[in-house]
Amino acid sequence: MTQSSPAPLLQSDDRLGTQRGAPAAGTAAPLVQVRNLHKGYGPNIRVLKGLSIDMQPGERVVVIGPSGGGKSTLLRVLMGLEQIDEGSIRFAGKPYIEASPAGRRTTIDTVVRRQIGMVFQHYTLFPHLNILNNLILAPCKVHGENKATATARARALLARFGLEAKAEAYPNHLSGGQKQRVAIARALMLDPKLMLFDEVTSALDPELVAEVEQVILQLAQQDMPMVIVTHDMWFAKNIASRVIFCAGGVVVEDGPPEQVLGSPREERTREFIERVFHIR
Amino acid sequence: MTFDFAIVLRFKEALLLGLWTTLQLTVICVVLGSLLGFLVGMARSANSPFVRVPARAYVEVFRGTPVIVQLFWFFFCLPLVIGTEIPNIVAGIIALTLYMGAITSETFRASLKSISREQYDACTALGLPHATQVVHVVLPQALLRAAPTLLSNCVSLFKESALLSAVGMADLMFIGQNISNNTARPVEVLTVVALIYFAIAFPLTRVVTRFESRVLAKLSA
Ligand SMILES: Nc1ncnc2c1ncn2[C@@H]1O[C@H](COP(=O)(O)OP(=O)(O)O)[C@@H](O)[C@H]1O
Ligand SMILES: [Mg+2]
């Protein structure tokens, strides 16, 4: 897939690189603070085993790792879609998710959750609504935005993503790449402070991957903090300000992309990256 | 034996009147039965077993017994049980409504279940309040998906409504039977009656097929 990707939108790594590197400790509160996160499905499947991650504002974290390693689970937890077994997550300095004592439901602050947007691997547009209505449903119903202003914002966003002609179309008349771009636009309508992307191009035909990645790169240029799960090494290198290699429910390696992708310290990371590069 | 279909034309008005009664009864039972079926379909997936179990029992009983037995039960037995006369139209509407409720509840239940986890995840990720989620995302899709099957449930009910003639409702079947008895022309009269039922049911089943593929294409996105 790397071969079929077009030349990078960004000519040099430097343009995104200006954002690279976490601010010196103490200058800013972490945007996301994950502490000792444990999460399983039922009593027998342990997926996340004590994850702790700090993410600074302006960071773009790419999460890589073997399939079944818990990447989707991590993103789903961050989105507030899952119960957790142990640990806590703070967002922008505020408590967001807190595991409750055994048998009780996880506490999730839904006001904090609204500041986070997510795009999934599967298509999740509402098939019975046209594109415009997919975009304005949440702003109108959640924030009580007036329909005319929401529609104007939606049209502007669609134009920015090259989708203005599709405003009145229904999702089943869109290509996979267009659907994912609309899904990104739909999340952006709520002005999220953090975007989560879970393998958003892996269901797409290879020739449609680039158009979706370009949109995410465009967001990166506007300093949108994001957590991205991807198997596309070209994309990972171009978007990441930090790469986390996650396997077996723990963080195996965590660092700048040049290091983790280029000269990994851990044997397991090296093996994984070689395998993924060789497949490509 | 020679057949004289022209004889049926002499009873055109009576047959049309019977058809009108059949259609009216069908519409009444379709409306009441679908509302009931919708509530029962939701109750089938309720958390509380006090709601779920009776709903399931009702559906199983009405799907597992012949409609004519249900009809006779409400016509002959219910008056004995409650100690008052029940007009045949009331017994008929109760029986067919409960039958329609049972079959459509399965339709609604299946369509509610067909909404994928991803749709619910997307709602949560967008912060949609529960009511918005139900009204703007779940119900429209569930109803759209249910519509073709619901329409074929209606066609079934339309045909089953001929059973009402057995309790003396003057529907198309009842009038057809009377004319056939009085004229001793069962072949001509009952053939025409069958054709009338078919002329209404068949186009509807064609519509169901066309409609179904369109709905599925739309919802597959
Ligand atoms: N809803 C679920 N129920 C049970 N097991 C699940 C569920 N979702 C994921 N898992 C399991 O959790 C593990 C991690 O899955 P996932 O987070 O999807 O990994 P990744 O995204 O890294 O491939 C896998 O073994 C998967 O089978
Ligand atoms: Mg995954």
Short mmCIF file of C-alpha atoms and ligand atoms in Angstrom, two decimals:
data_model
loop_
_atom_site.label_atom_id
_atom_site.label_comp_id
_atom_site.label_asym_id
_atom_site.label_seq_id
_atom_site.Cartn_x
_atom_site.Cartn_y
_atom_site.Cartn_z
CA MET A 1 0.00 0.00 0.00
CA THR A 2 2.93 2.31 0.55
CA GLN A 3 3.74 2.11 -3.13
CA SER A 4 0.22 3.10 -4.14
CA SER A 5 0.20 6.14 -1.87
CA PRO A 6 0.83 9.44 -3.59
CA ALA A 7 3.66 11.79 -2.75
CA PRO A 8 3.22 13.16 0.73
CA LEU A 9 1.01 16.19 0.99
CA LEU A 10 3.71 17.66 3.18
CA GLN A 11 6.93 17.97 1.26
CA SER A 12 9.22 17.70 4.20
CA ASP A 13 8.81 16.16 7.59
CA ASP A 14 9.71 19.53 9.09
CA ARG A 15 6.37 21.15 8.55
CA LEU A 16 4.69 18.71 10.82
CA GLY A 17 7.89 18.33 12.74
CA THR A 18 7.56 21.77 14.28
CA GLN A 19 4.91 20.28 16.49
CA ARG A 20 7.02 17.33 17.43
CA GLY A 21 8.24 16.55 20.85
CA ALA A 22 6.29 16.96 24.02
CA PRO A 23 6.53 20.34 25.72
CA ALA A 24 8.92 20.29 28.63
CA ALA A 25 7.37 18.60 31.63
CA GLY A 26 5.43 21.00 33.81
CA THR A 27 4.70 23.59 31.13
CA ALA A 28 1.29 22.17 30.33
CA ALA A 29 -1.08 19.68 31.88
CA PRO A 30 -1.30 16.50 29.85
CA LEU A 31 -4.31 16.38 27.55
CA VAL A 32 -4.88 12.74 28.32
CA GLN A 33 -3.60 10.95 31.37
CA VAL A 34 -4.19 7.20 31.41
CA ARG A 35 -3.31 5.51 34.67
CA ASN A 36 -3.00 1.77 35.24
CA LEU A 37 -5.74 0.89 32.77
CA HIS A 38 -7.01 -2.68 32.94
CA LYS A 39 -9.73 -3.89 30.62
CA GLY A 40 -10.99 -7.33 29.69
CA TYR A 41 -14.03 -8.82 28.05
CA GLY A 42 -15.59 -11.18 30.56
CA PRO A 43 -13.57 -12.91 33.26
CA ASN A 44 -11.29 -14.83 30.88
CA ILE A 45 -10.18 -12.37 28.23
CA ARG A 46 -7.70 -9.83 29.61
CA VAL A 47 -6.89 -7.25 26.95
CA LEU A 48 -5.30 -4.17 28.53
CA LYS A 49 -3.04 -4.99 31.43
CA GLY A 50 -2.06 -1.87 33.30
CA LEU A 51 -1.58 0.76 30.60
CA SER A 52 -0.31 4.20 31.58
CA ILE A 53 0.08 6.89 28.95
CA ASP A 54 0.41 10.66 29.13
CA MET A 55 -0.46 12.57 26.02
CA GLN A 56 0.47 16.24 25.72
CA PRO A 57 -1.66 18.82 23.89
CA GLY A 58 -0.69 19.01 20.22
CA GLU A 59 0.68 15.49 20.11
CA ARG A 60 -0.27 13.04 17.40
CA VAL A 61 0.15 9.59 18.79
CA VAL A 62 0.25 6.64 16.41
CA VAL A 63 -0.44 3.32 18.08
CA ILE A 64 0.96 0.29 16.29
CA GLY A 65 1.02 -3.33 17.29
CA PRO A 66 -0.04 -6.84 16.39
CA SER A 67 -3.70 -7.46 15.73
CA GLY A 68 -5.56 -8.57 18.84
CA GLY A 69 -3.13 -6.55 20.95
CA GLY A 70 -5.82 -4.23 22.28
CA LYS A 71 -5.42 -1.13 20.09
CA SER A 72 -9.10 -0.86 19.27
CA THR A 73 -9.98 -1.58 22.86
CA LEU A 74 -7.74 1.27 24.00
CA LEU A 75 -9.40 3.71 21.60
CA ARG A 76 -12.88 2.50 22.53
CA VAL A 77 -12.06 3.04 26.19
CA LEU A 78 -10.74 6.54 25.43
CA MET A 79 -13.99 7.26 23.57
CA GLY A 80 -15.99 6.19 26.62
CA LEU A 81 -17.57 3.23 24.83
CA GLU A 82 -16.35 0.55 27.23
CA GLN A 83 -16.46 -0.35 30.88
CA ILE A 84 -13.03 -0.71 32.46
CA ASP A 85 -11.86 -3.02 35.22
CA GLU A 86 -9.24 -0.88 36.90
CA GLY A 87 -7.54 2.47 36.53
CA SER A 88 -8.54 5.99 35.59
CA ILE A 89 -8.31 8.49 32.76
CA ARG A 90 -8.15 12.25 33.09
CA PHE A 91 -8.81 14.57 30.17
CA ALA A 92 -7.53 18.16 30.05
CA GLY A 93 -6.91 17.98 33.78
CA LYS A 94 -10.42 16.80 34.64
CA PRO A 95 -11.47 13.33 35.82
CA TYR A 96 -13.02 11.55 32.84
CA ILE A 97 -13.18 7.79 33.37
CA GLU A 98 -12.88 6.01 36.67
CA ALA A 99 -13.12 2.28 37.34
CA SER A 100 -15.63 1.51 40.06
CA PRO A 101 -15.40 -1.17 42.74
CA ALA A 102 -16.16 -4.68 41.52
CA GLY A 103 -19.64 -5.16 40.09
CA ARG A 104 -20.35 -1.44 39.65
CA ARG A 105 -20.43 0.43 36.39
CA THR A 106 -17.48 2.51 35.28
CA THR A 107 -17.96 6.22 35.89
CA ILE A 108 -17.75 8.11 32.61
CA ASP A 109 -18.15 11.89 32.53
CA THR A 110 -20.31 12.46 29.48
CA VAL A 111 -19.56 16.17 29.36
CA VAL A 112 -15.87 15.40 29.00
CA ARG A 113 -16.68 12.67 26.48
CA ARG A 114 -18.27 15.22 24.17
CA GLN A 115 -14.87 16.80 23.62
CA ILE A 116 -13.59 13.64 21.97
CA GLY A 117 -14.43 12.45 18.47
CA MET A 118 -13.84 9.07 16.90
CA VAL A 119 -13.82 7.52 13.45
CA PHE A 120 -14.10 3.77 13.22
CA GLN A 121 -12.76 1.07 10.95
CA HIS A 122 -16.31 0.16 9.94
CA TYR A 123 -18.60 2.59 8.21
CA THR A 124 -20.85 4.18 10.79
CA LEU A 125 -22.73 6.83 8.85
CA PHE A 126 -26.47 6.81 9.49
CA PRO A 127 -27.76 5.16 6.30
CA HIS A 128 -31.26 6.66 6.50
CA LEU A 129 -29.98 10.25 6.61
CA ASN A 130 -28.34 12.17 3.79
CA ILE A 131 -24.81 13.45 4.26
CA LEU A 132 -25.88 16.90 5.42
CA ASN A 133 -28.24 15.44 8.01
CA ASN A 134 -25.56 13.02 9.16
CA LEU A 135 -23.40 16.06 9.87
CA ILE A 136 -25.93 18.29 11.59
CA LEU A 137 -27.78 15.72 13.70
CA ALA A 138 -25.43 15.87 16.68
CA PRO A 139 -24.76 19.65 16.65
CA CYS A 140 -28.50 20.35 16.55
CA LYS A 141 -29.54 17.72 19.07
CA VAL A 142 -26.59 17.81 21.47
CA HIS A 143 -25.59 21.47 21.42
CA GLY A 144 -28.95 22.85 20.37
CA GLU A 145 -27.33 24.61 17.44
CA ASN A 146 -29.71 26.27 15.06
CA LYS A 147 -30.28 24.26 11.91
CA ALA A 148 -29.30 27.01 9.47
CA THR A 149 -25.93 27.71 11.08
CA ALA A 150 -25.18 24.01 11.47
CA THR A 151 -26.01 23.48 7.80
CA ALA A 152 -23.75 26.33 6.77
CA ARG A 153 -20.89 24.93 8.83
CA ALA A 154 -21.52 21.45 7.42
CA ARG A 155 -21.42 22.70 3.83
CA ALA A 156 -18.18 24.57 4.48
CA LEU A 157 -16.62 21.47 6.01
CA LEU A 158 -17.77 19.28 3.13
CA ALA A 159 -16.32 21.77 0.67
CA ARG A 160 -13.01 21.65 2.51
CA PHE A 161 -12.98 17.86 2.11
CA GLY A 162 -14.02 18.00 -1.55
CA LEU A 163 -17.47 16.59 -0.85
CA GLU A 164 -19.75 19.57 -1.47
CA ALA A 165 -21.43 17.77 -4.36
CA LYS A 166 -22.45 14.94 -2.03
CA ALA A 167 -24.29 17.02 0.57
CA GLU A 168 -27.71 15.72 -0.46
CA ALA A 169 -26.58 12.16 -1.30
CA TYR A 170 -27.24 9.16 0.90
CA PRO A 171 -24.35 7.13 2.32
CA ASN A 172 -25.02 4.13 0.06
CA HIS A 173 -24.19 6.30 -2.96
CA LEU A 174 -20.72 7.11 -1.63
CA SER A 175 -17.46 5.24 -2.08
CA GLY A 176 -15.75 3.87 1.01
CA GLY A 177 -13.23 6.70 0.96
CA GLN A 178 -15.97 9.30 0.73
CA LYS A 179 -17.86 7.66 3.60
CA GLN A 180 -14.82 7.82 5.84
CA ARG A 181 -14.20 11.46 4.93
CA VAL A 182 -17.80 12.23 5.80
CA ALA A 183 -17.39 10.35 9.08
CA ILE A 184 -14.39 12.57 9.88
CA ALA A 185 -16.37 15.68 8.98
CA ARG A 186 -19.27 14.50 11.15
CA ALA A 187 -16.97 14.17 14.15
CA LEU A 188 -15.40 17.58 13.47
CA MET A 189 -18.79 19.26 13.51
CA LEU A 190 -18.65 18.96 17.32
CA ASP A 191 -15.28 20.77 17.58
CA PRO A 192 -13.49 17.94 19.37
CA LYS A 193 -10.37 18.59 21.40
CA LEU A 194 -9.07 15.13 20.55
CA MET A 195 -9.70 12.85 17.58
CA LEU A 196 -9.39 9.08 17.63
CA PHE A 197 -8.89 7.16 14.38
CA ASP A 198 -9.09 3.38 14.52
CA GLU A 199 -7.72 1.87 11.29
CA VAL A 200 -10.00 4.14 9.30
CA THR A 201 -8.51 3.05 5.98
CA SER A 202 -8.19 -0.67 6.48
CA ALA A 203 -11.63 -1.48 5.06
CA LEU A 204 -10.90 0.58 1.94
CA ASP A 205 -9.75 -0.42 -1.51
CA PRO A 206 -6.08 0.58 -1.85
CA GLU A 207 -6.79 3.38 -4.32
CA LEU A 208 -9.12 5.07 -1.81
CA VAL A 209 -6.70 5.09 1.11
CA ALA A 210 -4.80 8.24 0.13
CA GLU A 211 -7.82 10.57 -0.02
CA VAL A 212 -8.73 9.70 3.57
CA GLU A 213 -5.17 9.99 4.83
CA GLN A 214 -4.82 13.41 3.17
CA VAL A 215 -7.80 14.66 5.14
CA ILE A 216 -6.25 13.47 8.39
CA LEU A 217 -2.92 15.05 7.44
CA GLN A 218 -4.80 18.28 6.78
CA LEU A 219 -6.17 18.12 10.34
CA ALA A 220 -2.69 17.45 11.65
CA GLN A 221 -1.49 20.67 10.07
CA GLN A 222 -4.10 22.47 12.11
CA ASP A 223 -2.64 20.96 15.28
CA MET A 224 -5.56 18.70 16.06
CA PRO A 225 -4.45 16.32 18.80
CA MET A 226 -5.09 12.76 17.71
CA VAL A 227 -4.56 9.13 18.48
CA ILE A 228 -4.27 7.01 15.35
CA VAL A 229 -4.21 3.28 14.96
CA THR A 230 -2.83 2.32 11.55
CA HIS A 231 -0.94 -0.42 9.77
CA ASP A 232 0.17 1.97 7.03
CA MET A 233 3.82 2.75 7.73
CA TRP A 234 3.99 5.59 5.22
CA PHE A 235 1.06 7.23 6.95
CA ALA A 236 2.41 6.52 10.43
CA LYS A 237 5.73 8.18 9.58
CA ASN A 238 4.07 11.21 8.08
CA ILE A 239 1.51 11.88 10.76
CA ALA A 240 3.07 10.81 14.05
CA SER A 241 4.74 13.06 16.54
CA ARG A 242 5.03 10.04 18.76
CA VAL A 243 4.67 6.30 18.24
CA ILE A 244 3.55 3.75 20.79
CA PHE A 245 4.10 0.06 20.16
CA CYS A 246 1.45 -1.83 22.05
CA ALA A 247 1.42 -5.61 22.39
CA GLY A 248 -0.03 -8.07 24.85
CA GLY A 249 -1.96 -5.33 26.59
CA VAL A 250 1.04 -3.24 27.61
CA VAL A 251 3.15 -0.45 26.10
CA VAL A 252 6.28 -2.12 24.80
CA GLU A 253 7.94 0.94 23.33
CA ASP A 254 7.09 4.62 23.25
CA GLY A 255 9.04 7.40 21.56
CA PRO A 256 9.48 9.69 18.57
CA PRO A 257 8.65 8.09 15.21
CA GLU A 258 12.26 8.11 13.96
CA GLN A 259 13.25 6.00 16.93
CA VAL A 260 10.34 3.58 17.28
CA LEU A 261 9.87 3.08 13.54
CA GLY A 262 13.49 3.61 12.47
CA SER A 263 15.65 2.03 15.14
CA PRO A 264 13.51 0.37 17.76
CA ARG A 265 15.15 -0.52 21.06
CA GLU A 266 12.96 -3.48 21.85
CA GLU A 267 13.33 -6.78 20.04
CA ARG A 268 9.53 -7.24 19.80
CA THR A 269 9.11 -3.84 18.16
CA ARG A 270 11.87 -4.58 15.68
CA GLU A 271 10.31 -7.92 14.75
CA PHE A 272 6.88 -6.38 14.29
CA ILE A 273 8.11 -3.49 12.17
CA GLU A 274 10.19 -5.78 9.98
CA ARG A 275 7.23 -8.05 9.45
CA VAL A 276 4.88 -5.18 8.57
CA PHE A 277 7.45 -3.60 6.24
CA HIS A 278 8.12 -6.86 4.53
CA ILE A 279 4.46 -7.49 3.84
CA ARG A 280 4.30 -4.15 2.12
CA MET B 1 -71.15 -29.33 -17.15
CA THR B 2 -70.97 -25.83 -18.58
CA PHE B 3 -69.76 -22.82 -16.69
CA ASP B 4 -71.47 -19.47 -16.86
CA PHE B 5 -69.26 -16.83 -15.33
CA ALA B 6 -71.67 -14.11 -16.41
CA ILE B 7 -73.90 -15.15 -13.54
CA VAL B 8 -71.39 -13.73 -11.12
CA LEU B 9 -71.90 -10.26 -12.57
CA ARG B 10 -75.45 -10.28 -11.22
CA PHE B 11 -73.97 -10.31 -7.73
CA LYS B 12 -71.37 -7.64 -8.40
CA GLU B 13 -72.73 -5.23 -5.80
CA ALA B 14 -72.96 -7.84 -3.07
CA LEU B 15 -69.43 -9.06 -3.73
CA LEU B 16 -68.05 -5.52 -3.74
CA LEU B 17 -69.81 -4.87 -0.46
CA GLY B 18 -68.20 -8.00 0.95
CA LEU B 19 -64.81 -6.87 -0.33
CA TRP B 20 -65.34 -3.48 1.31
CA THR B 21 -66.04 -5.21 4.65
CA THR B 22 -62.94 -7.39 4.22
CA LEU B 23 -60.78 -4.34 3.51
CA GLN B 24 -62.18 -2.39 6.44
CA LEU B 25 -61.60 -5.25 8.86
CA THR B 26 -58.12 -5.81 7.48
CA VAL B 27 -57.17 -2.16 7.90
CA ILE B 28 -58.51 -2.00 11.45
CA CYS B 29 -56.64 -5.14 12.48
CA VAL B 30 -53.48 -4.07 10.63
CA VAL B 31 -53.38 -0.76 12.48
CA LEU B 32 -54.23 -2.14 15.93
CA GLY B 33 -52.13 -5.28 15.43
CA SER B 34 -49.04 -3.38 14.24
CA LEU B 35 -49.18 -1.03 17.21
CA LEU B 36 -49.49 -4.01 19.52
CA GLY B 37 -46.74 -5.84 17.65
CA PHE B 38 -44.42 -2.86 17.95
CA LEU B 39 -44.89 -2.68 21.73
CA VAL B 40 -44.53 -6.44 22.11
CA GLY B 41 -41.46 -6.45 19.84
CA MET B 42 -39.83 -3.88 22.15
CA ALA B 43 -40.97 -5.79 25.23
CA ARG B 44 -39.24 -8.90 23.89
CA SER B 45 -35.88 -7.24 24.44
CA ALA B 46 -36.73 -5.59 27.77
CA ASN B 47 -34.36 -6.05 30.66
CA SER B 48 -37.03 -7.10 33.14
CA PRO B 49 -38.16 -10.73 32.86
CA PHE B 50 -41.61 -9.62 34.08
CA VAL B 51 -42.00 -7.83 30.76
CA ARG B 52 -40.00 -10.14 28.55
CA VAL B 53 -41.49 -13.49 29.55
CA PRO B 54 -45.20 -12.66 29.14
CA ALA B 55 -44.45 -11.00 25.81
CA ARG B 56 -42.68 -14.13 24.62
CA ALA B 57 -45.47 -16.41 25.89
CA TYR B 58 -48.08 -14.38 24.04
CA VAL B 59 -46.15 -14.52 20.78
CA GLU B 60 -45.49 -18.25 21.03
CA VAL B 61 -49.13 -19.08 21.80
CA PHE B 62 -50.52 -17.03 18.94
CA ARG B 63 -47.93 -18.20 16.44
CA GLY B 64 -48.26 -21.78 17.57
CA THR B 65 -52.03 -22.22 17.24
CA PRO B 66 -54.30 -22.12 14.18
CA VAL B 67 -55.91 -18.74 13.60
CA ILE B 68 -59.34 -20.33 13.28
CA VAL B 69 -58.98 -21.87 16.74
CA GLN B 70 -58.06 -18.45 18.14
CA LEU B 71 -61.06 -16.93 16.40
CA PHE B 72 -63.47 -19.58 17.67
CA TRP B 73 -62.04 -19.24 21.14
CA PHE B 74 -62.81 -15.52 21.27
CA PHE B 75 -66.21 -16.04 19.65
CA PHE B 76 -67.46 -19.10 21.57
CA CYS B 77 -65.36 -19.38 24.73
CA LEU B 78 -64.61 -15.82 25.81
CA PRO B 79 -68.34 -15.00 26.30
CA LEU B 80 -68.64 -18.07 28.56
CA VAL B 81 -65.54 -17.11 30.51
CA ILE B 82 -66.53 -13.48 31.09
CA GLY B 83 -70.29 -14.12 31.18
CA THR B 84 -71.39 -11.60 28.54
CA GLU B 85 -72.24 -11.80 24.89
CA ILE B 86 -69.60 -10.55 22.47
CA PRO B 87 -70.71 -9.40 19.01
CA ASN B 88 -68.97 -11.34 16.26
CA ILE B 89 -67.30 -8.23 14.91
CA VAL B 90 -65.67 -7.61 18.29
CA ALA B 91 -64.53 -11.22 18.68
CA GLY B 92 -63.23 -11.14 15.11
CA ILE B 93 -61.27 -7.93 15.55
CA ILE B 94 -59.81 -9.10 18.86
CA ALA B 95 -58.68 -12.39 17.38
CA LEU B 96 -57.14 -11.00 14.20
CA THR B 97 -55.53 -8.08 16.05
CA LEU B 98 -53.88 -10.45 18.50
CA TYR B 99 -52.75 -12.67 15.63
CA MET B 100 -51.36 -9.67 13.73
CA GLY B 101 -49.71 -8.42 16.91
CA ALA B 102 -47.92 -11.72 17.35
CA ILE B 103 -46.56 -11.96 13.80
CA THR B 104 -45.59 -8.30 13.50
CA SER B 105 -43.87 -8.34 16.88
CA GLU B 106 -41.39 -10.79 15.35
CA THR B 107 -40.92 -8.43 12.42
CA PHE B 108 -40.23 -5.48 14.70
CA ARG B 109 -38.00 -7.50 16.98
CA ALA B 110 -35.86 -8.68 14.08
CA SER B 111 -35.56 -5.18 12.65
CA LEU B 112 -34.59 -3.68 16.02
CA LYS B 113 -31.98 -6.40 16.45
CA SER B 114 -30.58 -5.81 12.97
CA ILE B 115 -29.23 -2.40 13.93
CA SER B 116 -25.54 -2.97 14.36
CA ARG B 117 -23.40 -2.22 17.38
CA GLU B 118 -21.47 0.24 15.20
CA GLN B 119 -24.55 2.43 14.88
CA TYR B 120 -24.91 2.61 18.65
CA ASP B 121 -21.17 3.26 19.04
CA ALA B 122 -21.42 6.11 16.54
CA CYS B 123 -24.30 7.61 18.53
CA THR B 124 -22.31 7.47 21.75
CA ALA B 125 -19.22 8.91 20.08
CA LEU B 126 -21.35 11.81 18.85
CA GLY B 127 -22.77 12.29 22.33
CA LEU B 128 -26.38 11.80 21.21
CA PRO B 129 -28.72 11.66 24.21
CA HIS B 130 -30.65 8.40 24.55
CA ALA B 131 -33.94 9.87 23.34
CA THR B 132 -32.32 11.34 20.21
CA GLN B 133 -30.61 8.04 19.54
CA VAL B 134 -33.94 6.19 19.67
CA VAL B 135 -36.02 8.74 17.76
CA HIS B 136 -33.54 9.80 15.08
CA VAL B 137 -31.32 6.79 14.55
CA VAL B 138 -32.79 3.53 15.84
CA LEU B 139 -36.50 3.84 15.05
CA PRO B 140 -36.23 5.23 11.51
CA GLN B 141 -33.85 2.45 10.52
CA ALA B 142 -35.84 -0.23 12.30
CA LEU B 143 -39.11 0.89 10.72
CA LEU B 144 -37.56 1.16 7.28
CA ARG B 145 -36.12 -2.29 7.61
CA ALA B 146 -39.39 -3.68 8.97
CA ALA B 147 -41.55 -2.13 6.27
CA PRO B 148 -41.30 -4.83 3.57
CA THR B 149 -41.96 -7.69 6.01
CA LEU B 150 -44.71 -5.66 7.62
CA LEU B 151 -46.34 -5.27 4.25
CA SER B 152 -46.25 -9.01 3.70
CA ASN B 153 -47.69 -9.48 7.20
CA CYS B 154 -50.55 -7.27 6.00
CA VAL B 155 -51.06 -9.44 2.95
CA SER B 156 -51.21 -12.52 5.22
CA LEU B 157 -53.79 -10.84 7.41
CA PHE B 158 -55.84 -9.82 4.39
CA LYS B 159 -56.02 -13.47 3.33
CA GLU B 160 -56.56 -14.83 6.86
CA SER B 161 -59.45 -12.41 7.31
CA ALA B 162 -61.55 -14.79 5.18
CA LEU B 163 -61.82 -16.87 8.34
CA LEU B 164 -64.15 -14.22 9.77
CA SER B 165 -66.84 -15.65 7.53
CA ALA B 166 -66.86 -18.66 9.85
CA VAL B 167 -68.28 -16.51 12.65
CA GLY B 168 -70.81 -14.89 10.36
CA MET B 169 -69.06 -11.65 9.37
CA ALA B 170 -70.40 -10.58 5.99
CA ASP B 171 -67.01 -10.29 4.32
CA LEU B 172 -66.06 -11.22 0.77
CA MET B 173 -65.72 -14.91 1.60
CA PHE B 174 -69.04 -15.03 3.46
CA ILE B 175 -70.94 -13.35 0.65
CA GLY B 176 -69.24 -15.54 -1.92
CA GLN B 177 -70.26 -18.66 -0.01
CA ASN B 178 -73.85 -17.48 0.27
CA ILE B 179 -74.12 -16.69 -3.41
CA SER B 180 -72.54 -20.00 -4.27
CA ASN B 181 -75.03 -21.87 -2.07
CA ASN B 182 -78.03 -19.96 -3.37
CA THR B 183 -77.13 -20.25 -7.05
CA ALA B 184 -75.60 -23.73 -6.85
CA ARG B 185 -72.73 -22.30 -8.92
CA PRO B 186 -69.74 -22.88 -6.61
CA VAL B 187 -67.18 -23.11 -9.42
CA GLU B 188 -67.96 -19.75 -10.97
CA VAL B 189 -68.56 -17.87 -7.75
CA LEU B 190 -65.69 -19.21 -5.67
CA THR B 191 -63.27 -18.89 -8.59
CA VAL B 192 -64.16 -15.23 -8.90
CA VAL B 193 -63.82 -14.77 -5.14
CA ALA B 194 -60.36 -16.34 -5.28
CA LEU B 195 -59.41 -14.07 -8.18
CA ILE B 196 -60.51 -11.00 -6.24
CA TYR B 197 -58.33 -11.95 -3.26
CA PHE B 198 -55.47 -12.69 -5.65
CA ALA B 199 -55.89 -9.45 -7.58
CA ILE B 200 -55.26 -7.54 -4.37
CA ALA B 201 -52.67 -9.75 -2.68
CA PHE B 202 -50.45 -10.45 -5.69
CA PRO B 203 -49.52 -6.86 -6.61
CA LEU B 204 -48.77 -6.22 -2.95
CA THR B 205 -46.39 -9.16 -2.75
CA ARG B 206 -44.67 -7.86 -5.90
CA VAL B 207 -44.33 -4.45 -4.25
CA VAL B 208 -42.80 -6.13 -1.19
CA THR B 209 -40.11 -7.77 -3.31
CA ARG B 210 -39.18 -4.58 -5.15
CA PHE B 211 -39.29 -2.47 -2.00
CA GLU B 212 -37.23 -4.95 0.00
CA SER B 213 -34.20 -4.83 -2.27
CA ARG B 214 -34.30 -1.04 -2.31
CA VAL B 215 -34.48 -0.81 1.47
CA LEU B 216 -31.67 -3.30 1.91
CA ALA B 217 -29.46 -1.46 -0.58
CA LYS B 218 -30.03 1.79 1.24
CA LEU B 219 -29.44 0.44 4.73
CA SER B 220 -26.36 -1.54 3.74
CA ALA B 221 -24.18 1.59 3.69
N1 LIG C 1 -16.51 -7.17 22.29
C1 LIG C 1 -15.56 -8.09 22.53
N2 LIG C 1 -15.87 -9.22 23.20
C2 LIG C 1 -14.93 -10.14 23.47
N3 LIG C 1 -13.65 -10.04 23.10
C3 LIG C 1 -13.27 -8.96 22.43
C4 LIG C 1 -14.21 -7.91 22.09
N4 LIG C 1 -13.55 -6.96 21.43
C5 LIG C 1 -12.28 -7.37 21.32
N5 LIG C 1 -12.09 -8.56 21.93
C6 LIG C 1 -10.84 -9.29 22.05
O1 LIG C 1 -9.90 -8.45 22.66
C7 LIG C 1 -8.63 -8.59 22.07
C8 LIG C 1 -8.11 -7.24 21.62
O2 LIG C 1 -8.91 -6.80 20.55
P1 LIG C 1 -8.72 -5.39 19.87
O3 LIG C 1 -8.73 -4.33 20.89
O4 LIG C 1 -9.74 -5.31 18.79
O5 LIG C 1 -7.27 -5.52 19.25
P2 LIG C 1 -6.60 -4.78 18.01
O6 LIG C 1 -7.43 -3.60 17.67
O7 LIG C 1 -5.24 -4.43 18.49
O8 LIG C 1 -6.54 -5.78 16.90
C9 LIG C 1 -8.78 -9.59 20.96
O9 LIG C 1 -8.32 -10.85 21.43
C10 LIG C 1 -10.24 -9.62 20.71
O10 LIG C 1 -10.64 -10.90 20.28
MG MG C 2 -8.45 -3.14 15.88
#
